[in-house]
Tab-separated table of C-alpha atoms in Angstrom:
chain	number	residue	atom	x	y	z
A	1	UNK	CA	-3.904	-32.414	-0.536
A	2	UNK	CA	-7.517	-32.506	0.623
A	3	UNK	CA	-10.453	-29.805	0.384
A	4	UNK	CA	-13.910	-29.941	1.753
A	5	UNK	CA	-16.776	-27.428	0.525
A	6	UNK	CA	-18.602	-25.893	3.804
A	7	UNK	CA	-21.420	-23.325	3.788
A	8	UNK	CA	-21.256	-20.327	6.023
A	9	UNK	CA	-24.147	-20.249	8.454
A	10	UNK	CA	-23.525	-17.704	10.822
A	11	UNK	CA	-25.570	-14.232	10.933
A	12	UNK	CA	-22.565	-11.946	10.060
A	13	UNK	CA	-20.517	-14.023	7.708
A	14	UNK	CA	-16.860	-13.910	8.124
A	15	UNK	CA	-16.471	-10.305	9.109
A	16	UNK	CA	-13.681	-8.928	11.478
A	17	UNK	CA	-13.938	-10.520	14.216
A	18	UNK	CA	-14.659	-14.247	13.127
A	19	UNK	CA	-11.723	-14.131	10.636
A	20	UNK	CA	-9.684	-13.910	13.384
A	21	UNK	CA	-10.755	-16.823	15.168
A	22	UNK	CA	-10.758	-18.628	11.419
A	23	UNK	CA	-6.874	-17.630	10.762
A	24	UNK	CA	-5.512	-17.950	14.418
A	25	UNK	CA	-7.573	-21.552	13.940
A	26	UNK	CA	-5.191	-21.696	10.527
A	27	UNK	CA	-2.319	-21.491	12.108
A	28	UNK	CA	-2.167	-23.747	14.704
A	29	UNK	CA	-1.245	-25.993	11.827
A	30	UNK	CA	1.665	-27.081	9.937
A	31	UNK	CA	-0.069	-27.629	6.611
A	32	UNK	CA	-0.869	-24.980	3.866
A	33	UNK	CA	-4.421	-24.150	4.082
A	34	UNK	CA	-6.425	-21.855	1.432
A	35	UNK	CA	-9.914	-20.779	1.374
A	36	UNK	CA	-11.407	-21.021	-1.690
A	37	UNK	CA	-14.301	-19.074	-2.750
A	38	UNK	CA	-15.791	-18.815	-6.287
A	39	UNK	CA	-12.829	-18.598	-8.795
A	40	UNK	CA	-10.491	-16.848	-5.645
A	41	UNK	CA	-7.959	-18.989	-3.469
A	42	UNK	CA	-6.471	-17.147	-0.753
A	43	UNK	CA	-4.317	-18.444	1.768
A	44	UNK	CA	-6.133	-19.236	5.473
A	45	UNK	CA	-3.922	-17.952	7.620
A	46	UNK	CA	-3.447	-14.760	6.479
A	47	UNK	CA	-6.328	-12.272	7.335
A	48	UNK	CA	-6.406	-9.637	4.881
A	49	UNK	CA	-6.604	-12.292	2.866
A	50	UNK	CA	-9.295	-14.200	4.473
A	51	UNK	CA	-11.406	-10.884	4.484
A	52	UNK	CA	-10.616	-9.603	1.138
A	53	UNK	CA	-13.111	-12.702	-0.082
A	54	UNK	CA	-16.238	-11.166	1.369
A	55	UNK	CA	-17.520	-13.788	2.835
A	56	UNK	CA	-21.228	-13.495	4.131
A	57	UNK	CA	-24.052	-15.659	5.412
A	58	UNK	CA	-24.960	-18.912	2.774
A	59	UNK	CA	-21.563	-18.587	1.461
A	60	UNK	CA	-20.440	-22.040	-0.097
A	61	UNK	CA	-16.037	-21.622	0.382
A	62	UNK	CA	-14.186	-25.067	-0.166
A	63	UNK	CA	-10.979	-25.337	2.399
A	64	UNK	CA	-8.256	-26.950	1.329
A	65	UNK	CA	-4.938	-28.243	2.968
A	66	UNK	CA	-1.688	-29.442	1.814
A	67	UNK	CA	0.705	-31.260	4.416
A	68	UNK	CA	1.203	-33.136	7.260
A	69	UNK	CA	-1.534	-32.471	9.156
A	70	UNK	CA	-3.755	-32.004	6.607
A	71	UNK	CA	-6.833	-34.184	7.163
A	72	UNK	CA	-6.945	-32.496	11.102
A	73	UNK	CA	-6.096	-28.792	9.624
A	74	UNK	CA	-9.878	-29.525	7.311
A	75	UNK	CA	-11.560	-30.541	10.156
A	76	UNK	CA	-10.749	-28.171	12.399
A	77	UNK	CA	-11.462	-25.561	10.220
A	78	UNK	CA	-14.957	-27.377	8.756
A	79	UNK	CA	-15.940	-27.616	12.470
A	80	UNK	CA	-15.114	-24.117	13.238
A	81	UNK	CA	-17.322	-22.574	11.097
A	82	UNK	CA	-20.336	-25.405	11.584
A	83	UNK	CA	-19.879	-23.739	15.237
A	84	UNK	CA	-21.046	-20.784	13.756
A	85	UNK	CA	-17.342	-19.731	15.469
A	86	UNK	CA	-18.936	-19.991	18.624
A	87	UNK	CA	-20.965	-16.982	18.532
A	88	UNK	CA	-23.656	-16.196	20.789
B	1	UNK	CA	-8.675	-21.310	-23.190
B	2	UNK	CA	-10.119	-18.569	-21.663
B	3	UNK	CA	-12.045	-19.270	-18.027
B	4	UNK	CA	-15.500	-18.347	-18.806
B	5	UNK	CA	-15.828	-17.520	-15.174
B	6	UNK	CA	-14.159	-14.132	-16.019
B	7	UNK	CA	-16.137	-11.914	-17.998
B	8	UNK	CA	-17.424	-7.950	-18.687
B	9	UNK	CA	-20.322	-7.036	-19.323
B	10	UNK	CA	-21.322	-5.509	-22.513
B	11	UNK	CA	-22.628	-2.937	-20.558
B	12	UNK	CA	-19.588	-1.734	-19.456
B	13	UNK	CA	-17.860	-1.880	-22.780
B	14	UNK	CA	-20.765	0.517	-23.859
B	15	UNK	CA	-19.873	3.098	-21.136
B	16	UNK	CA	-16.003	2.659	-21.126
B	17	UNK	CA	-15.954	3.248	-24.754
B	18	UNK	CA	-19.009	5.773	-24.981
B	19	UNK	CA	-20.689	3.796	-27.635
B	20	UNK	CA	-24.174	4.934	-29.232
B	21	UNK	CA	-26.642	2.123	-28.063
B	22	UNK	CA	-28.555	2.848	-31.690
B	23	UNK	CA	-31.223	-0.739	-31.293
B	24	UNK	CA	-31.986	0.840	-27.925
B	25	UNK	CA	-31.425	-2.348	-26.380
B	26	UNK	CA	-31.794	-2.700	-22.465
B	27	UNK	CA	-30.445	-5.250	-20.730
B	28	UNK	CA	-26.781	-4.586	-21.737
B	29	UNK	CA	-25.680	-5.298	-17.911
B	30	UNK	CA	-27.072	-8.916	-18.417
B	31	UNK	CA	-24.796	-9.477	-21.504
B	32	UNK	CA	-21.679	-11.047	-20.737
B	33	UNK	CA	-18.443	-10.980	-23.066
B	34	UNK	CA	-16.337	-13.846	-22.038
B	35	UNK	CA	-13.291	-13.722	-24.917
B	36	UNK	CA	-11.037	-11.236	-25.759
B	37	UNK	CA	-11.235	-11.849	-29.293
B	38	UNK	CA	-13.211	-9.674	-32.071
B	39	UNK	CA	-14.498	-10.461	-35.531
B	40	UNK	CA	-14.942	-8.692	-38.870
B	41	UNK	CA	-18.023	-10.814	-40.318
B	42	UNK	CA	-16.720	-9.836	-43.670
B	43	UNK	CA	-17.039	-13.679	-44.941
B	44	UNK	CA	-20.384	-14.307	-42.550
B	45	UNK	CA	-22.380	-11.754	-44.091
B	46	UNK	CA	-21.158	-13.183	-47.688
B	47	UNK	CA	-22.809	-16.592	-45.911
B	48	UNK	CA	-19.625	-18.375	-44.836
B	49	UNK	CA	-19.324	-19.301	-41.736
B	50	UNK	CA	-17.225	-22.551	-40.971
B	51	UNK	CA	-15.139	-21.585	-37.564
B	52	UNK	CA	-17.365	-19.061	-36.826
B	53	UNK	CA	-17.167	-18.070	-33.084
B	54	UNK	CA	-20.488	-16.469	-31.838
B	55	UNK	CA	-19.112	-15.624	-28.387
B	56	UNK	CA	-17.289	-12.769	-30.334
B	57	UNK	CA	-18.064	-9.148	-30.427
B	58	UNK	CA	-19.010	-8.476	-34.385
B	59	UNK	CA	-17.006	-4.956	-35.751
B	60	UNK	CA	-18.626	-3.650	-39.085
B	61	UNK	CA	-16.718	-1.319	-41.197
B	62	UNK	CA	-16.286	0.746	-44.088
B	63	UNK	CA	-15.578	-2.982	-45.999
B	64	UNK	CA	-18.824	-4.465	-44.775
B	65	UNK	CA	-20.638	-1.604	-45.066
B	66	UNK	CA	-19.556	-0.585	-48.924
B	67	UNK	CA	-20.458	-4.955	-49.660
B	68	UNK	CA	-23.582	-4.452	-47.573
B	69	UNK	CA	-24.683	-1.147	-50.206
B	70	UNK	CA	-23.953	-3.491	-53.489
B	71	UNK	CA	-26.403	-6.328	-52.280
B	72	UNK	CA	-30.209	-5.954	-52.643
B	73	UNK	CA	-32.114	-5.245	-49.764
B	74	UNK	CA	-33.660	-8.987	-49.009
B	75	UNK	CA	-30.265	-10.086	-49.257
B	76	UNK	CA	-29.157	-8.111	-46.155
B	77	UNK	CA	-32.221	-8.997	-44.097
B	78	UNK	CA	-31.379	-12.532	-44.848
B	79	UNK	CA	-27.769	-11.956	-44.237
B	80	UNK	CA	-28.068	-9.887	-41.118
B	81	UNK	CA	-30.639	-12.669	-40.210
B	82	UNK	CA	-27.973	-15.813	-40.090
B	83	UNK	CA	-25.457	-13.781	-38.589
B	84	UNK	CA	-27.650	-13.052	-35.720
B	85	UNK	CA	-29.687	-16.194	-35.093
B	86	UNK	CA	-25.977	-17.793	-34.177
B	87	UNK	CA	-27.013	-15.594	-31.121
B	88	UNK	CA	-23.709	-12.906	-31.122
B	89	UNK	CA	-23.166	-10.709	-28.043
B	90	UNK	CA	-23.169	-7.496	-29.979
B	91	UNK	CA	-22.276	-5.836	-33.536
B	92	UNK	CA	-20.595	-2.105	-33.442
B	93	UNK	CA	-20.586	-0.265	-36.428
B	94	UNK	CA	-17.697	1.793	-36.626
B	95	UNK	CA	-16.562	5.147	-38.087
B	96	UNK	CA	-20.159	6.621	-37.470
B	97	UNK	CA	-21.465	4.297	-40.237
B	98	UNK	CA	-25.000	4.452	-41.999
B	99	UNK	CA	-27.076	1.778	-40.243
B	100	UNK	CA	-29.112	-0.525	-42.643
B	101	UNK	CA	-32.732	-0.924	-41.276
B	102	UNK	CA	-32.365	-4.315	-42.130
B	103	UNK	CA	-29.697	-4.626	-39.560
B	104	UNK	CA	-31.462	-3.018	-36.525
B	105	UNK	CA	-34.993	-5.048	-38.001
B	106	UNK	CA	-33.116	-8.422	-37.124
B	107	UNK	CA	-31.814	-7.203	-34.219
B	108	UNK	CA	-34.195	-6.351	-32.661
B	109	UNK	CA	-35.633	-9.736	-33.644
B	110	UNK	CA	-32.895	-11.681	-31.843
B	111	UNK	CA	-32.735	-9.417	-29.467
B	112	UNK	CA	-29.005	-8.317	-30.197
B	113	UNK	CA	-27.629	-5.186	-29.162
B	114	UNK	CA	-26.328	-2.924	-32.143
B	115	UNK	CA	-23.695	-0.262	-31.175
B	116	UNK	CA	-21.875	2.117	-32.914
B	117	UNK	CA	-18.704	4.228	-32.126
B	118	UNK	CA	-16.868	6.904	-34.709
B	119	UNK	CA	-13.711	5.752	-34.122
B	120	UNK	CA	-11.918	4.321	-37.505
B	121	UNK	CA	-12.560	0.515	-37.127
B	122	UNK	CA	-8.561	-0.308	-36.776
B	123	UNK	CA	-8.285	2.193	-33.713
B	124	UNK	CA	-11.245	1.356	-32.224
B	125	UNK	CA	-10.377	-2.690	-32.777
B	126	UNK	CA	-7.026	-2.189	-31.515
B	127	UNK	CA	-8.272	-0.537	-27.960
B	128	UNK	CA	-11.456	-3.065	-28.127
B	129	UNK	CA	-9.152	-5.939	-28.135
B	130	UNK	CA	-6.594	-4.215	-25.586
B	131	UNK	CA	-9.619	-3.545	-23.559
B	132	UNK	CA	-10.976	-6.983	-23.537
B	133	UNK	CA	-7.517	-8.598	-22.940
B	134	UNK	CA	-7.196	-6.412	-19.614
B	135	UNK	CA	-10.502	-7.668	-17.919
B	136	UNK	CA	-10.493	-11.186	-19.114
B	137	UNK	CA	-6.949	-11.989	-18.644
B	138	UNK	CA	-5.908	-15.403	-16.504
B	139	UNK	CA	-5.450	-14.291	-12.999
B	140	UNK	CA	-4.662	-15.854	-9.367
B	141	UNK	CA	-4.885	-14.656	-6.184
B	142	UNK	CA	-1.501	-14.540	-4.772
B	143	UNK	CA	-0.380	-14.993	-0.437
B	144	UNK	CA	2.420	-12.201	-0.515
B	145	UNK	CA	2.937	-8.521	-0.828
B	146	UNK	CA	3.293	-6.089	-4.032
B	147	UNK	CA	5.133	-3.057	-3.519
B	148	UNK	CA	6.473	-0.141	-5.977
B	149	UNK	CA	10.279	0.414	-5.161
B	150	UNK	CA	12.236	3.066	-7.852
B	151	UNK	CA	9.276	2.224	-10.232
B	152	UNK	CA	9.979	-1.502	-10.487
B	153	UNK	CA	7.020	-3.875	-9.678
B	154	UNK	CA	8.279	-6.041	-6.756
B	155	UNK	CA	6.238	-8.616	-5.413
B	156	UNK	CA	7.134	-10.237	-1.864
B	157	UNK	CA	6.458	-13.984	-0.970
B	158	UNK	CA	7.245	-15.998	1.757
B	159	UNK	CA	5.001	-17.846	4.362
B	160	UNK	CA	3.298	-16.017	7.020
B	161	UNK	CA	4.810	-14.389	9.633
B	162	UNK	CA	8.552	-13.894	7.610
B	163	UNK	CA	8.103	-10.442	7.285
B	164	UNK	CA	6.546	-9.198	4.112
B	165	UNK	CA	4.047	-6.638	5.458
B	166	UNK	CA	6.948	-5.076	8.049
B	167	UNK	CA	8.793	-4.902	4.987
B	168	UNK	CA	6.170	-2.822	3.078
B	169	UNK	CA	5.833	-0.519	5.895
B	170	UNK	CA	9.185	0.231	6.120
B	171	UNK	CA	9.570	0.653	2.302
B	172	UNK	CA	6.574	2.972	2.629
B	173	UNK	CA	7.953	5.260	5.182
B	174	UNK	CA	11.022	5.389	3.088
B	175	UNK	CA	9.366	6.834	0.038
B	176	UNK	CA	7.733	3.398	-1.946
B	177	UNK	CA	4.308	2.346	-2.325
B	178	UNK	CA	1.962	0.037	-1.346
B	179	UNK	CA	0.259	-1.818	-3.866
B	180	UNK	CA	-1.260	-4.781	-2.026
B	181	UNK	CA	-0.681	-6.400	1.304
B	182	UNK	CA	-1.519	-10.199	1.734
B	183	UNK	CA	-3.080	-10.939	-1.151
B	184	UNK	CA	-2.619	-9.962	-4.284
B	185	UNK	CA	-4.559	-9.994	-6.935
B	186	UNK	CA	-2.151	-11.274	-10.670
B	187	UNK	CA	-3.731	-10.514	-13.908
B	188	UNK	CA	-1.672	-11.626	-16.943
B	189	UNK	CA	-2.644	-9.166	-19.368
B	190	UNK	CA	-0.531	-9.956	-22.419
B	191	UNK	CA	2.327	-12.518	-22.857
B	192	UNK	CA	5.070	-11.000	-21.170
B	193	UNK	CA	3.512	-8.898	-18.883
B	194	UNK	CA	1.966	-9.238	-15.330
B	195	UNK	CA	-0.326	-7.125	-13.559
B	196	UNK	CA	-0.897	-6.765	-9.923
B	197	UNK	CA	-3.443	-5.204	-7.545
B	198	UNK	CA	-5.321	-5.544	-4.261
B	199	UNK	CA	-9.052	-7.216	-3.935
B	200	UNK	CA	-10.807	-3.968	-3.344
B	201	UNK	CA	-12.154	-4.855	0.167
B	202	UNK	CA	-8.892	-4.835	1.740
B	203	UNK	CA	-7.179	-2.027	-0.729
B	204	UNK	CA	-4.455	-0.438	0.761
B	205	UNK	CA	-4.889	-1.967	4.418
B	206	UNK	CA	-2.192	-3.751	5.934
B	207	UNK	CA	-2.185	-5.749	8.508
B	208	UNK	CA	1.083	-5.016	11.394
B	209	UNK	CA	0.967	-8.130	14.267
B	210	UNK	CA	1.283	-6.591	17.204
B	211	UNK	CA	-0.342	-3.637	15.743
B	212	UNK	CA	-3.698	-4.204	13.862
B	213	UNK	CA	-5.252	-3.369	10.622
B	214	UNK	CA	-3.708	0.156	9.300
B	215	UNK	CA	-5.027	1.995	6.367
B	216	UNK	CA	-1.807	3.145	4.681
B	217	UNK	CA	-3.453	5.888	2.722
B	218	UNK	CA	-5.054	7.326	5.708
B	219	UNK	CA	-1.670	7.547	7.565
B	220	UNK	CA	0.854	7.709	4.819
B	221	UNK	CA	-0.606	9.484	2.485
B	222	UNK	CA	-1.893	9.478	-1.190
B	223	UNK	CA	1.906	9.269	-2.252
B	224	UNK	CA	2.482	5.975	-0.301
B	225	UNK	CA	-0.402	3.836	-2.384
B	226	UNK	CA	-1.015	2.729	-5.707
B	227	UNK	CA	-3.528	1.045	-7.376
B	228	UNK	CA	-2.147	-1.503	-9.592
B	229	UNK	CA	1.439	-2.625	-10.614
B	230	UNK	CA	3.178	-4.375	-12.933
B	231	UNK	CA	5.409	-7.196	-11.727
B	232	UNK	CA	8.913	-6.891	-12.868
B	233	UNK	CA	10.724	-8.884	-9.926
B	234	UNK	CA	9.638	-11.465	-7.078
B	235	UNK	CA	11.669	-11.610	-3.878
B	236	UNK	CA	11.701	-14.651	-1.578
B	237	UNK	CA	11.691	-14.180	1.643
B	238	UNK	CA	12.816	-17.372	3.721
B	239	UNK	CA	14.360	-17.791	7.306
B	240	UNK	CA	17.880	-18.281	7.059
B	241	UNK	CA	18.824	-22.171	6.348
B	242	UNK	CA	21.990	-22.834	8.006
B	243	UNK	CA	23.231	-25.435	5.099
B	244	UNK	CA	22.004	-23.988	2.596
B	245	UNK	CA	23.934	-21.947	-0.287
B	246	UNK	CA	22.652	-18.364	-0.957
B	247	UNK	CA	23.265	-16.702	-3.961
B	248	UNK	CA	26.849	-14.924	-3.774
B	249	UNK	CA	27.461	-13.377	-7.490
B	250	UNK	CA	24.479	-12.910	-8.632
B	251	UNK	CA	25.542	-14.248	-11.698
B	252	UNK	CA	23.084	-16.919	-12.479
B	253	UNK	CA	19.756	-15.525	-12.981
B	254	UNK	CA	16.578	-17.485	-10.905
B	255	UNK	CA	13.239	-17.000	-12.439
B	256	UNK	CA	9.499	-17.798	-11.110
B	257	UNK	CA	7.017	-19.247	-13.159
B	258	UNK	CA	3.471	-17.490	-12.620
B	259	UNK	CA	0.727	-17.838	-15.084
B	260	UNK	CA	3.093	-19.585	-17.290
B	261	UNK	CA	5.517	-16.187	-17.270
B	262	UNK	CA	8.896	-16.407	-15.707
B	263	UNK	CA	9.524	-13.596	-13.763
B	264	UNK	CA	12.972	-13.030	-12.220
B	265	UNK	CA	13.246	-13.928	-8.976
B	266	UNK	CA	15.862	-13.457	-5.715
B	267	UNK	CA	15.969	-15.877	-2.720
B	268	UNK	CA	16.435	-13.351	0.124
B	269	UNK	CA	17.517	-15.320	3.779
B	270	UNK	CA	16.025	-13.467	6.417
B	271	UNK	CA	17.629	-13.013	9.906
B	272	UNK	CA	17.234	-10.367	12.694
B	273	UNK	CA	18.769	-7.697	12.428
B	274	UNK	CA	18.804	-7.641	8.947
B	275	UNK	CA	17.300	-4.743	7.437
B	276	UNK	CA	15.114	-6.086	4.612
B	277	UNK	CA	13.406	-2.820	3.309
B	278	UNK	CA	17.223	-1.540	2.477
B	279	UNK	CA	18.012	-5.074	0.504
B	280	UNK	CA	14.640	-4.987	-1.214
B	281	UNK	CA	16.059	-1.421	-2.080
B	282	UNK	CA	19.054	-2.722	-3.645
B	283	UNK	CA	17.655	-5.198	-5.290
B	284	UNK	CA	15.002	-2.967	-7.274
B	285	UNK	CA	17.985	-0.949	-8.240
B	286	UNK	CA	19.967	-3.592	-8.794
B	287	UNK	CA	17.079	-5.301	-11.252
B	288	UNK	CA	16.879	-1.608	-13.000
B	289	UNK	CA	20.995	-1.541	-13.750
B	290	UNK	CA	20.529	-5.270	-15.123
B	291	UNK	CA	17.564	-4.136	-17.498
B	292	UNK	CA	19.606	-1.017	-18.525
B	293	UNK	CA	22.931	-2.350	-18.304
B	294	UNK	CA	22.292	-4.907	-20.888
B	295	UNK	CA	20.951	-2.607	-23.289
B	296	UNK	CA	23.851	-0.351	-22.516
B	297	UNK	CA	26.043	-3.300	-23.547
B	298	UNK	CA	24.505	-4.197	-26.443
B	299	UNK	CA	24.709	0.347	-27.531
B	300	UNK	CA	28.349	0.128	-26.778
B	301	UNK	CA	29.119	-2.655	-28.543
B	302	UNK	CA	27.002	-1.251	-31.554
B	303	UNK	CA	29.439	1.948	-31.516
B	304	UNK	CA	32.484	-0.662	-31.511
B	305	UNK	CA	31.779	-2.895	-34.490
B	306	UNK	CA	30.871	0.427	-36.249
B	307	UNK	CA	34.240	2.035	-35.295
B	308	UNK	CA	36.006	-1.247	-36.472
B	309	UNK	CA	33.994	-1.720	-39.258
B	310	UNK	CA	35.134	2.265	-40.258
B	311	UNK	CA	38.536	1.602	-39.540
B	312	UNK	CA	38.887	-1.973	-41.477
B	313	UNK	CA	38.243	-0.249	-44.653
């Protein structure tokens, strides 16, 4: 199991539309991967779940996998959202 | 013990239980109460105070009160003056007590909030403590799907994509409600008992692939939705193994540990075609005849040994 804290950087946060691209990201892996935010851990490719943390701008969430491809499933996802999901 | 990441604020406890904010104190929002536990500084106020646990909420009675009246008037200020240097969230007076000025004079010197309710002080410590339990119990956030069937509590697990939230909707359009879809929110509020609800944000949503994001209450109705549940049974839901040996009596009960409760559990292989809203069904009713059906037992074998016992003599 490995976890990585990331900060949220983009304007919007992790509304709607970005959760998508977050949990579709989520499960192109095998592993179990949870956002973690505050005292709440959620699973990563679910997105009620994903939303249902509130996630907004400056946001510090830690992800964390458990697997196989673990190690690629918290990079992908750290990289994701240091791409500000590719918004703009 | 407790996670002093949970907490209420005193604030709240003042509005929840209509106390009389009698020091006037502002600020009661920025007062946190992080332990469930009370405290009756009958031995404090005498000057003991070995174990003392300032994080607690301070009740004063009628037994504190009637000491407080036989003791001269420096000795409460001095008193009143230990117990709140050790910097207490709050004292509540109970039963509409007589407040000594000496009290509200060192409160106000600490800067310690001093409440009073006129509830009898084992009523109002009973709710207090029920009270506190609820919002600072352990909790996790759970991937999965809580649902009312028949009245039982049934909460739905399985990795994504096995089925849980078609499940739900189908149990909703066949009468049952919706507690929380995808993550649910566990509280355990006493011992043997587990609470469940949705984070507010996503309350009563549920999310159909293919579909979207529907708001259940919008389309079902207030009758298909519930705020919070307790959890009386958690079903598995898992793809169908070929090799592996599904339950086929039902005769050996299967528990899951959460929060350090077992709850009883069924392993449910899922397969198309099969209708899982109908099993969950079954097995809520099922769950209901155990719980009753044992007590049943136990009545009818009461009437027995009575009837032999009668008959023996």
């Amino acid at each position: 199991m490995i976890s990585k804290e990331v900060v949220v950087q983009n304007q919007v946060g992790l509304h709607a539309r970005p959760a998508t691209f977050f949990i579709q990201k989520a499960n192109e892996f095998k592993s179990s991967i949870w956002v973690e935010k505050d005292e709440r851990k959620v699973n990563a490719k679910s997105l009620l779940g994903v939303l249902s943390l509130g996630i907004s701008k400056g946001t510090k969430i830690t992800i964390i996998a458990d697997g196989t491809d673990e190690e690629e499933a918290v990079n992908a996802m750290v990289n994701l959202i240091n791409s500000n999901f590719s918004e703009q | 013990m407790e996670n002093p990441s949970f907490f209420v604020t005193l604030k709240q406890v003042i509005d929840d239980f209509n106390l009389e904010n009698v020091s006037n104190m502002d600020d009661t929002d920025k007062i946190k109460i992080i332990t469930p536990d009370v405290n009756r500084p009958g031995l404090p106020i005498t000057g003991f105070f070995d174990y003392f646990d300032a994080n607690r909420i301070q009740i004063i009675g009628k037994v504190e009160t009637t000491y407080l009246q036989k003791i001269t008037s420096q000795q409460r200020y001095e008193s009143f003056d230990k117990l709140f240097s050790r910097k207490i969230p709050a004292v509540i007076i109970t039963r509409g007590l007589e407040v000594f000025p000496e009290i509200t004079e060192t409160a106000e010197k600490y800067k310690i909030p001093v409440l009073r309710t006129n509830q009898s002080t084992s009523r109002f410590l009973s709710s207090l403590i029920g009270y506190l339990h609820h919002w600072l119990a352990p909790r996790i956030t759970q991937h999965g799907v809580l649902v009312e069937v028949y009245g039982e509590g049934i909460l739905i697990l399985g990795e994504s994509g096995v089925g849980k939230s078609e499940t739900a909707i189908e149990l909703v359009k066949r009468g049952h409600r919706l507690v929380a879809d995808d993550a649910v929110e566990i509280k355990k509020v006493s011992e043997t008992t587990l609470i469940g609800c949705a984070p507010e944000i996503i309350r009563h949503f549920i999310e159909i692939r293919g579909i979207g994001i529907i708001d259940v209450k919008k389309i079902f109705g207030m009758g298909a939705v519930k705020d919070a549940e307790k959890i009386d049974l958690i079903i598995h839901l898992e793809l169908w193994k070929e090799n592996k040996q599904y339950d086929r009596l039902g005769l050996v009960d299967e528990y899951t540990n959460v929060l350090d409760i077992d709850v009883p559990s069924l392993t449910i292989p899922v397969r198309p075609g099969r209708n899982l809203a109908i099993i969950v069904e079954v097995a809520a009713m099922n769950h209901r005849q155990k719980k009753m059906g044992y007590n049943a037992a136990e009545e009818l074998n009461q009437r027995l040994m009575d009837e032999i016992g009668k008959g023996g003599l």
